[in-house]
mmCIF file of C-alpha atoms in Angstrom:
data_model
loop_
_atom_site.group_PDB
_atom_site.id
_atom_site.type_symbol
_atom_site.label_atom_id
_atom_site.label_comp_id
_atom_site.label_asym_id
_atom_site.label_seq_id
_atom_site.Cartn_x
_atom_site.Cartn_y
_atom_site.Cartn_z
ATOM 1 C CA UNK K 1 294.544 -3.703 131.240
ATOM 2 C CA UNK K 2 291.383 -3.188 133.266
ATOM 3 C CA UNK K 3 288.107 -2.774 131.379
ATOM 4 C CA UNK K 4 284.777 -1.642 132.782
ATOM 5 C CA UNK K 5 281.679 -2.732 130.849
ATOM 6 C CA UNK K 6 278.642 -0.667 131.820
ATOM 7 C CA UNK K 7 275.549 -2.643 130.853
ATOM 8 C CA UNK K 8 275.115 -6.414 130.909
ATOM 9 C CA UNK K 9 272.507 -6.807 128.175
ATOM 10 C CA UNK K 10 272.911 -8.534 124.816
ATOM 11 C CA UNK K 11 275.866 -6.376 123.724
ATOM 12 C CA UNK K 12 277.550 -6.165 127.125
ATOM 13 C CA UNK K 13 277.276 -9.913 127.728
ATOM 14 C CA UNK K 14 278.633 -10.650 124.256
ATOM 15 C CA UNK K 15 281.638 -8.396 124.831
ATOM 16 C CA UNK K 16 282.339 -9.848 128.277
ATOM 17 C CA UNK K 17 282.419 -13.333 126.776
ATOM 18 C CA UNK K 18 285.009 -12.238 124.203
ATOM 19 C CA UNK K 19 287.104 -10.390 126.794
ATOM 20 C CA UNK K 20 287.091 -13.377 129.151
ATOM 21 C CA UNK K 21 288.826 -15.456 126.450
ATOM 22 C CA UNK K 22 291.237 -12.691 125.365
ATOM 23 C CA UNK K 23 294.875 -13.716 125.965
ATOM 24 C CA UNK K 24 296.079 -10.099 126.187
ATOM 25 C CA UNK K 25 293.866 -9.505 129.217
ATOM 26 C CA UNK K 26 296.201 -11.640 131.324
ATOM 27 C CA UNK K 27 296.842 -9.815 134.581
ATOM 28 C CA UNK K 28 293.911 -7.465 134.044
ATOM 29 C CA UNK K 29 290.228 -7.748 134.806
ATOM 30 C CA UNK K 30 286.802 -7.105 133.336
ATOM 31 C CA UNK K 31 284.363 -5.395 135.685
ATOM 32 C CA UNK K 32 280.656 -5.462 134.824
ATOM 33 C CA UNK K 33 278.330 -2.767 136.151
ATOM 34 C CA UNK K 34 274.590 -2.984 135.573
ATOM 35 C CA UNK K 35 271.583 -1.341 137.204
ATOM 36 C CA UNK K 36 270.368 -4.906 137.755
ATOM 37 C CA UNK K 37 273.034 -6.348 140.129
ATOM 38 C CA UNK K 38 271.771 -9.879 139.507
ATOM 39 C CA UNK K 39 272.683 -9.661 135.829
ATOM 40 C CA UNK K 40 276.232 -8.566 136.680
ATOM 41 C CA UNK K 41 276.578 -11.414 139.196
ATOM 42 C CA UNK K 42 275.379 -13.940 136.621
ATOM 43 C CA UNK K 43 278.035 -12.827 134.133
ATOM 44 C CA UNK K 44 280.704 -12.950 136.832
ATOM 45 C CA UNK K 45 279.724 -16.477 137.900
ATOM 46 C CA UNK K 46 279.422 -17.692 134.316
ATOM 47 C CA UNK K 47 282.920 -16.629 133.252
ATOM 48 C CA UNK K 48 284.798 -16.626 136.535
ATOM 49 C CA UNK K 49 288.172 -14.897 136.741
ATOM 50 C CA UNK K 50 288.977 -12.324 135.376
ATOM 51 C CA UNK K 51 285.312 -11.173 135.216
ATOM 52 C CA UNK K 52 284.074 -9.449 138.368
ATOM 53 C CA UNK K 53 281.102 -7.387 139.497
ATOM 54 C CA UNK K 54 281.991 -3.707 139.293
ATOM 55 C CA UNK K 55 280.504 -0.268 139.832
ATOM 56 C CA UNK K 56 280.617 3.119 138.153
ATOM 57 C CA UNK K 57 283.311 4.135 140.653
ATOM 58 C CA UNK K 58 285.754 1.418 139.514
ATOM 59 C CA UNK K 59 289.046 2.488 137.976
ATOM 60 C CA UNK K 60 289.629 1.196 134.460
ATOM 61 C CA UNK K 61 291.810 1.841 131.436
ATOM 62 C CA UNK K 62 288.850 1.535 129.056
ATOM 63 C CA UNK K 63 285.165 2.105 129.784
ATOM 64 C CA UNK K 64 282.603 0.551 127.431
ATOM 65 C CA UNK K 65 279.141 2.120 127.553
ATOM 66 C CA UNK K 66 276.674 -0.611 126.559
ATOM 67 C CA UNK K 67 273.559 0.762 128.245
ATOM 68 C CA UNK K 68 270.351 1.805 126.496
ATOM 69 C CA UNK K 69 270.714 4.504 123.846
ATOM 70 C CA UNK K 70 269.871 7.943 125.184
ATOM 71 C CA UNK K 71 271.616 7.434 128.531
ATOM 72 C CA UNK K 72 275.234 7.258 127.459
ATOM 73 C CA UNK K 73 276.170 10.941 127.127
ATOM 74 C CA UNK K 74 275.301 11.493 130.785
ATOM 75 C CA UNK K 75 277.448 8.526 131.820
ATOM 76 C CA UNK K 76 280.277 9.684 129.581
ATOM 77 C CA UNK K 77 280.530 13.034 131.395
ATOM 78 C CA UNK K 78 280.995 11.180 134.654
ATOM 79 C CA UNK K 79 283.928 9.149 133.323
ATOM 80 C CA UNK K 80 285.455 11.951 131.262
ATOM 81 C CA UNK K 81 286.513 13.847 134.359
ATOM 82 C CA UNK K 82 288.615 10.830 135.323
ATOM 83 C CA UNK K 83 290.448 10.723 131.994
ATOM 84 C CA UNK K 84 289.136 7.328 130.924
ATOM 85 C CA UNK K 85 289.132 6.050 127.324
ATOM 86 C CA UNK K 86 285.461 5.520 126.442
ATOM 87 C CA UNK K 87 283.713 3.511 123.748
ATOM 88 C CA UNK K 88 280.008 4.315 123.296
ATOM 89 C CA UNK K 89 277.597 1.963 121.536
ATOM 90 C CA UNK K 90 274.676 4.399 121.369
ATOM 91 C CA UNK K 91 272.843 4.929 118.073
ATOM 92 C CA UNK K 92 270.864 7.862 119.479
ATOM 93 C CA UNK K 93 271.330 11.150 117.622
ATOM 94 C CA UNK K 94 271.197 13.041 120.925
ATOM 95 C CA UNK K 95 273.870 10.868 122.525
ATOM 96 C CA UNK K 96 276.200 11.080 119.527
ATOM 97 C CA UNK K 97 275.823 14.855 119.236
ATOM 98 C CA UNK K 98 276.574 15.344 122.930
ATOM 99 C CA UNK K 99 279.503 12.926 122.859
ATOM 100 C CA UNK K 100 281.094 14.720 119.914
ATOM 101 C CA UNK K 101 280.527 17.966 121.809
ATOM 102 C CA UNK K 102 282.930 16.695 124.488
ATOM 103 C CA UNK K 103 285.891 17.023 122.102
ATOM 104 C CA UNK K 104 287.595 19.952 123.838
ATOM 105 C CA UNK K 105 287.113 18.442 127.290
ATOM 106 C CA UNK K 106 288.503 15.106 126.098
ATOM 107 C CA UNK K 107 291.542 16.805 124.587
ATOM 108 C CA UNK K 108 292.168 18.684 127.830
ATOM 109 C CA UNK K 109 292.029 15.365 129.679
ATOM 110 C CA UNK K 110 294.326 13.842 127.024
ATOM 111 C CA UNK K 111 291.873 10.997 126.530
ATOM 112 C CA UNK K 112 289.678 9.457 123.852
ATOM 113 C CA UNK K 113 285.899 9.265 123.469
ATOM 114 C CA UNK K 114 284.674 7.182 120.523
ATOM 115 C CA UNK K 115 281.010 7.631 119.598
ATOM 116 C CA UNK K 116 278.952 5.088 117.702
ATOM 117 C CA UNK K 117 280.972 1.903 118.179
ATOM 118 C CA UNK K 118 278.436 -0.605 116.887
ATOM 119 C CA UNK K 119 276.990 -2.050 113.710
ATOM 120 C CA UNK K 120 275.564 1.251 112.498
ATOM 121 C CA UNK K 121 277.049 3.649 113.280
ATOM 122 C CA UNK K 122 280.475 2.096 113.734
ATOM 123 C CA UNK K 123 281.066 -0.696 111.269
ATOM 124 C CA UNK K 124 279.026 1.250 108.702
ATOM 125 C CA UNK K 125 281.433 4.215 108.952
ATOM 126 C CA UNK K 126 284.491 1.992 108.534
ATOM 127 C CA UNK K 127 282.910 0.260 105.526
ATOM 128 C CA UNK K 128 282.214 3.661 103.948
ATOM 129 C CA UNK K 129 285.864 4.692 104.318
ATOM 130 C CA UNK K 130 287.011 1.344 102.926
ATOM 131 C CA UNK K 131 284.684 1.658 99.924
ATOM 132 C CA UNK K 132 285.765 5.265 99.324
ATOM 133 C CA UNK K 133 289.376 4.104 98.990
ATOM 134 C CA UNK K 134 288.414 2.622 95.595
ATOM 135 C CA UNK K 135 287.209 6.004 94.293
ATOM 136 C CA UNK K 136 288.983 9.209 93.341
ATOM 137 C CA UNK K 137 286.066 11.407 94.380
ATOM 138 C CA UNK K 138 283.112 10.635 96.670
ATOM 139 C CA UNK K 139 279.783 12.338 95.951
ATOM 140 C CA UNK K 140 277.294 10.196 97.892
ATOM 141 C CA UNK K 141 277.284 7.863 100.905
ATOM 142 C CA UNK K 142 274.186 5.848 101.784
ATOM 143 C CA UNK K 143 273.839 3.573 104.823
ATOM 144 C CA UNK K 144 271.060 1.078 105.557
ATOM 145 C CA UNK K 145 270.688 -1.312 108.474
ATOM 146 C CA UNK K 146 268.445 -4.261 109.265
ATOM 147 C CA UNK K 147 267.525 -5.749 112.631
ATOM 148 C CA UNK K 148 267.894 -4.895 116.325
ATOM 149 C CA UNK K 149 270.272 -6.175 118.971
ATOM 150 C CA UNK K 150 267.956 -6.575 121.946
ATOM 151 C CA UNK K 151 265.038 -4.959 123.822
ATOM 152 C CA UNK K 152 266.737 -1.588 124.345
ATOM 153 C CA UNK K 153 267.847 -1.499 120.716
ATOM 154 C CA UNK K 154 264.309 -2.371 119.547
ATOM 155 C CA UNK K 155 262.868 0.498 121.588
ATOM 156 C CA UNK K 156 265.384 2.914 120.080
ATOM 157 C CA UNK K 157 264.457 1.612 116.604
ATOM 158 C CA UNK K 158 260.809 2.330 117.418
ATOM 159 C CA UNK K 159 261.572 5.899 118.562
ATOM 160 C CA UNK K 160 263.847 6.646 115.617
ATOM 161 C CA UNK K 161 261.217 5.719 113.050
ATOM 162 C CA UNK K 162 258.806 8.367 114.378
ATOM 163 C CA UNK K 163 261.422 11.133 114.743
ATOM 164 C CA UNK K 164 262.921 13.581 112.273
ATOM 165 C CA UNK K 165 265.731 12.193 110.148
ATOM 166 C CA UNK K 166 268.888 14.169 109.421
ATOM 167 C CA UNK K 167 270.468 14.107 105.952
ATOM 168 C CA UNK K 168 273.440 15.872 104.436
ATOM 169 C CA UNK K 169 272.767 17.529 101.069
ATOM 170 C CA UNK K 170 275.597 20.029 100.936
ATOM 171 C CA UNK K 171 274.111 21.191 104.248
ATOM 172 C CA UNK K 172 271.829 19.687 106.881
ATOM 173 C CA UNK K 173 268.231 18.879 105.979
ATOM 174 C CA UNK K 174 265.496 17.341 108.120
ATOM 175 C CA UNK K 175 263.100 14.763 106.730
ATOM 176 C CA UNK K 176 260.102 12.984 108.326
ATOM 177 C CA UNK K 177 260.909 9.622 109.867
ATOM 178 C CA UNK K 178 259.228 6.735 108.060
ATOM 179 C CA UNK K 179 259.447 8.467 104.676
ATOM 180 C CA UNK K 180 261.702 7.816 101.681
ATOM 181 C CA UNK K 181 260.932 4.149 101.140
ATOM 182 C CA UNK K 182 263.785 2.379 99.351
ATOM 183 C CA UNK K 183 264.280 -1.310 98.566
ATOM 184 C CA UNK K 184 267.785 -2.196 99.760
ATOM 185 C CA UNK K 185 269.612 -5.457 99.145
ATOM 186 C CA UNK K 186 271.632 -6.747 102.077
ATOM 187 C CA UNK K 187 274.038 -9.694 102.214
ATOM 188 C CA UNK K 188 272.298 -13.076 102.570
ATOM 189 C CA UNK K 189 270.406 -14.402 104.402
ATOM 190 C CA UNK K 190 268.688 -11.029 104.862
ATOM 191 C CA UNK K 191 268.512 -10.139 101.140
ATOM 192 C CA UNK K 192 265.944 -7.456 100.172
ATOM 193 C CA UNK K 193 264.106 -5.222 102.650
ATOM 194 C CA UNK K 194 262.184 -1.952 102.510
ATOM 195 C CA UNK K 195 264.110 0.783 104.316
ATOM 196 C CA UNK K 196 262.958 4.207 105.509
ATOM 197 C CA UNK K 197 264.381 7.426 106.871
ATOM 198 C CA UNK K 198 264.748 7.579 110.653
ATOM 199 C CA UNK K 199 266.548 9.544 113.353
ATOM 200 C CA UNK K 200 269.915 7.857 112.829
ATOM 201 C CA UNK K 201 273.272 9.441 113.748
ATOM 202 C CA UNK K 202 275.289 7.942 110.859
ATOM 203 C CA UNK K 203 275.283 11.137 108.723
ATOM 204 C CA UNK K 204 276.592 13.159 111.694
ATOM 205 C CA UNK K 205 279.654 10.912 111.859
ATOM 206 C CA UNK K 206 280.124 10.306 108.133
ATOM 207 C CA UNK K 207 280.150 14.011 107.254
ATOM 208 C CA UNK K 208 283.301 14.338 109.354
ATOM 209 C CA UNK K 209 285.059 12.075 106.828
ATOM 210 C CA UNK K 210 283.132 13.108 103.704
ATOM 211 C CA UNK K 211 282.444 16.819 104.126
ATOM 212 C CA UNK K 212 282.674 17.371 100.345
ATOM 213 C CA UNK K 213 280.026 14.773 99.519
ATOM 214 C CA UNK K 214 276.779 16.004 97.971
ATOM 215 C CA UNK K 215 274.549 13.541 99.837
ATOM 216 C CA UNK K 216 274.846 11.421 102.976
ATOM 217 C CA UNK K 217 271.804 9.458 104.129
ATOM 218 C CA UNK K 218 270.875 6.660 106.516
ATOM 219 C CA UNK K 219 267.866 4.347 106.525
ATOM 220 C CA UNK K 220 266.615 1.436 108.571
ATOM 221 C CA UNK K 221 264.561 -1.573 107.570
ATOM 222 C CA UNK K 222 260.974 -1.538 108.788
ATOM 223 C CA UNK K 223 257.699 -3.285 108.080
ATOM 224 C CA UNK K 224 254.440 -1.540 107.291
ATOM 225 C CA UNK K 225 253.298 -2.222 110.846
ATOM 226 C CA UNK K 226 256.496 -0.680 112.222
ATOM 227 C CA UNK K 227 255.839 2.511 110.270
ATOM 228 C CA UNK K 228 252.225 2.985 111.239
ATOM 229 C CA UNK K 229 252.688 2.024 114.889
ATOM 230 C CA UNK K 230 255.860 4.069 115.432
ATOM 231 C CA UNK K 231 253.826 6.970 116.854
ATOM 232 C CA UNK K 232 252.270 4.693 119.487
ATOM 233 C CA UNK K 233 253.774 2.876 122.464
ATOM 234 C CA UNK K 234 255.269 -0.480 121.449
ATOM 235 C CA UNK K 235 252.359 -2.878 120.933
ATOM 236 C CA UNK K 236 254.300 -5.902 122.166
ATOM 237 C CA UNK K 237 257.417 -6.584 124.183
ATOM 238 C CA UNK K 238 260.572 -6.686 122.050
ATOM 239 C CA UNK K 239 262.346 -9.971 121.451
ATOM 240 C CA UNK K 240 264.912 -10.621 124.226
ATOM 241 C CA UNK K 241 267.714 -10.989 121.672
ATOM 242 C CA UNK K 242 268.092 -9.808 118.102
ATOM 243 C CA UNK K 243 267.737 -12.344 115.304
ATOM 244 C CA UNK K 244 268.869 -11.556 111.765
ATOM 245 C CA UNK K 245 270.803 -8.375 111.203
ATOM 246 C CA UNK K 246 272.775 -6.698 108.439
ATOM 247 C CA UNK K 247 274.365 -3.436 107.384
ATOM 248 C CA UNK K 248 274.833 -2.111 103.856
ATOM 249 C CA UNK K 249 276.933 0.863 102.713
ATOM 250 C CA UNK K 250 276.909 2.301 99.203
ATOM 251 C CA UNK K 251 279.476 4.907 98.198
ATOM 252 C CA UNK K 252 279.128 6.652 94.841
ATOM 253 C CA UNK K 253 281.534 8.888 92.989
ATOM 254 C CA UNK K 254 284.181 8.999 90.279
ATOM 255 C CA UNK K 255 287.064 6.749 89.379
ATOM 256 C CA UNK K 256 288.989 8.597 86.740
ATOM 257 C CA UNK K 257 286.372 9.862 84.281
ATOM 258 C CA UNK K 258 283.895 7.100 85.141
ATOM 259 C CA UNK K 259 280.926 7.504 87.492
ATOM 260 C CA UNK K 260 280.685 4.362 89.615
ATOM 261 C CA UNK K 261 279.858 2.996 93.059
ATOM 262 C CA UNK K 262 281.022 0.522 95.681
ATOM 263 C CA UNK K 263 278.712 -1.519 97.920
ATOM 264 C CA UNK K 264 279.968 -3.264 101.062
ATOM 265 C CA UNK K 265 278.017 -5.008 103.792
ATOM 266 C CA UNK K 266 277.902 -7.624 106.519
ATOM 267 C CA UNK K 267 275.238 -9.927 107.901
ATOM 268 C CA UNK K 268 275.021 -11.237 111.485
ATOM 269 C CA UNK K 269 272.867 -10.594 114.577
ATOM 270 C CA UNK K 270 273.329 -6.905 115.478
ATOM 271 C CA UNK K 271 274.291 -7.684 119.072
ATOM 272 C CA UNK K 272 276.992 -10.052 117.829
ATOM 273 C CA UNK K 273 278.324 -7.487 115.355
ATOM 274 C CA UNK K 274 278.417 -4.719 117.975
ATOM 275 C CA UNK K 275 280.301 -6.918 120.465
ATOM 276 C CA UNK K 276 282.792 -7.862 117.724
ATOM 277 C CA UNK K 277 283.259 -4.203 116.719
ATOM 278 C CA UNK K 278 283.916 -3.253 120.357
ATOM 279 C CA UNK K 279 286.375 -6.105 120.785
ATOM 280 C CA UNK K 280 288.225 -5.133 117.595
ATOM 281 C CA UNK K 281 288.488 -1.514 118.764
ATOM 282 C CA UNK K 282 289.823 -2.631 122.152
ATOM 283 C CA UNK K 283 292.414 -4.859 120.461
ATOM 284 C CA UNK K 284 293.700 -1.970 118.344
ATOM 285 C CA UNK K 285 293.822 0.363 121.356
ATOM 286 C CA UNK K 286 295.752 -2.255 123.346
ATOM 287 C CA UNK K 287 298.153 -2.726 120.427
ATOM 288 C CA UNK K 288 298.886 1.011 120.357
ATOM 289 C CA UNK K 289 297.288 1.444 116.938
ATOM 290 C CA UNK K 290 295.010 4.257 118.118
ATOM 291 C CA UNK K 291 296.749 7.523 119.014
ATOM 292 C CA UNK K 292 294.208 10.313 118.483
ATOM 293 C CA UNK K 293 292.739 12.175 121.438
ATOM 294 C CA UNK K 294 289.348 13.907 121.645
ATOM 295 C CA UNK K 295 285.769 12.922 120.838
ATOM 296 C CA UNK K 296 285.521 11.223 117.446
ATOM 297 C CA UNK K 297 283.787 8.544 115.414
ATOM 298 C CA UNK K 298 285.260 5.079 114.986
ATOM 299 C CA UNK K 299 286.301 5.606 111.353
ATOM 300 C CA UNK K 300 288.397 8.612 112.404
ATOM 301 C CA UNK K 301 290.750 6.655 114.677
ATOM 302 C CA UNK K 302 291.243 3.303 112.937
ATOM 303 C CA UNK K 303 292.679 2.267 109.608
ATOM 304 C CA UNK K 304 289.711 0.801 107.737
ATOM 305 C CA UNK K 305 291.539 -2.131 106.132
ATOM 306 C CA UNK K 306 293.340 -3.034 109.364
ATOM 307 C CA UNK K 307 290.138 -2.798 111.411
ATOM 308 C CA UNK K 308 288.184 -5.036 109.029
ATOM 309 C CA UNK K 309 290.987 -7.596 109.218
ATOM 310 C CA UNK K 310 290.800 -7.645 113.022
ATOM 311 C CA UNK K 311 286.993 -7.811 112.832
ATOM 312 C CA UNK K 312 287.205 -10.868 110.581
ATOM 313 C CA UNK K 313 289.236 -12.527 113.323
ATOM 314 C CA UNK K 314 286.229 -11.872 115.591
ATOM 315 C CA UNK K 315 283.981 -13.808 113.208
ATOM 316 C CA UNK K 316 282.330 -10.941 111.289
ATOM 317 C CA UNK K 317 283.155 -11.161 107.583
ATOM 318 C CA UNK K 318 282.361 -8.206 105.349
ATOM 319 C CA UNK K 319 281.215 -8.714 101.785
ATOM 320 C CA UNK K 320 281.395 -6.716 98.576
ATOM 321 C CA UNK K 321 278.628 -6.594 95.982
ATOM 322 C CA UNK K 322 280.390 -7.468 92.747
ATOM 323 C CA UNK K 323 277.406 -7.167 90.399
ATOM 324 C CA UNK K 324 275.118 -9.659 88.723
#
């Protein structure tokens, strides 16, 4: 299997490290393409064979788009014409909408495009499906995330907080970014954080699995300074690598005649989680556990329980809130 990783930042470098140690890659290679050739060379020299410096013209069985959010739909069109399986990490609403819009083209090419393969969206969608398995009827799905994976992720976080949020309430509704303050409890060591509406693509993907739900929302953690400065250029350079991170998914509905809810989550640096999610998806594709063609979300092509088991093998353990 040959894999092309486009983008050598925090997420791309983390995935390359996992692929370099992957026994099933034997005989294949990992090509790294980055607009900064020096970064690609550094990854190649660090890991040696089978990691090489690649380009966008390289042939590959799987293409991983790990560039900045907002640029991935354009790249995806380039690879789609070659019939490549693509995994996109973007959490940009524009990217996700355009990627899902490639469904007919992907089916004609008999290939697969998976949008939102990251911490949120991605892991959050799979957690929602896993939580929903404990209910007879789902009425609400609420996602919250904490932290950023790297400079590009921090800039997208900044843009999302000042943009219109999209929510599902039996139909699509727009809400101002930075509104809807809610105190959310994440797995330790993150614990409690104020979360706000933002331009997040999670509802666009979740509604494909929960079209009968009354409400689907997504929020991100932010400080007061984040909120009030979101309309301005970033006041300081983002941290080169994400620190703490977490995702939390709450699914509400009925079990029998009882109204109840399930809360699942995970805590780890977002870049680490995204690399682990990508690696788990690649493992399942290589094992022939993914058969669907077209443009879809991650939760549509993997079995939730199986995926979370593979993800645990990558070092990301999901937790369930059992109550106080």
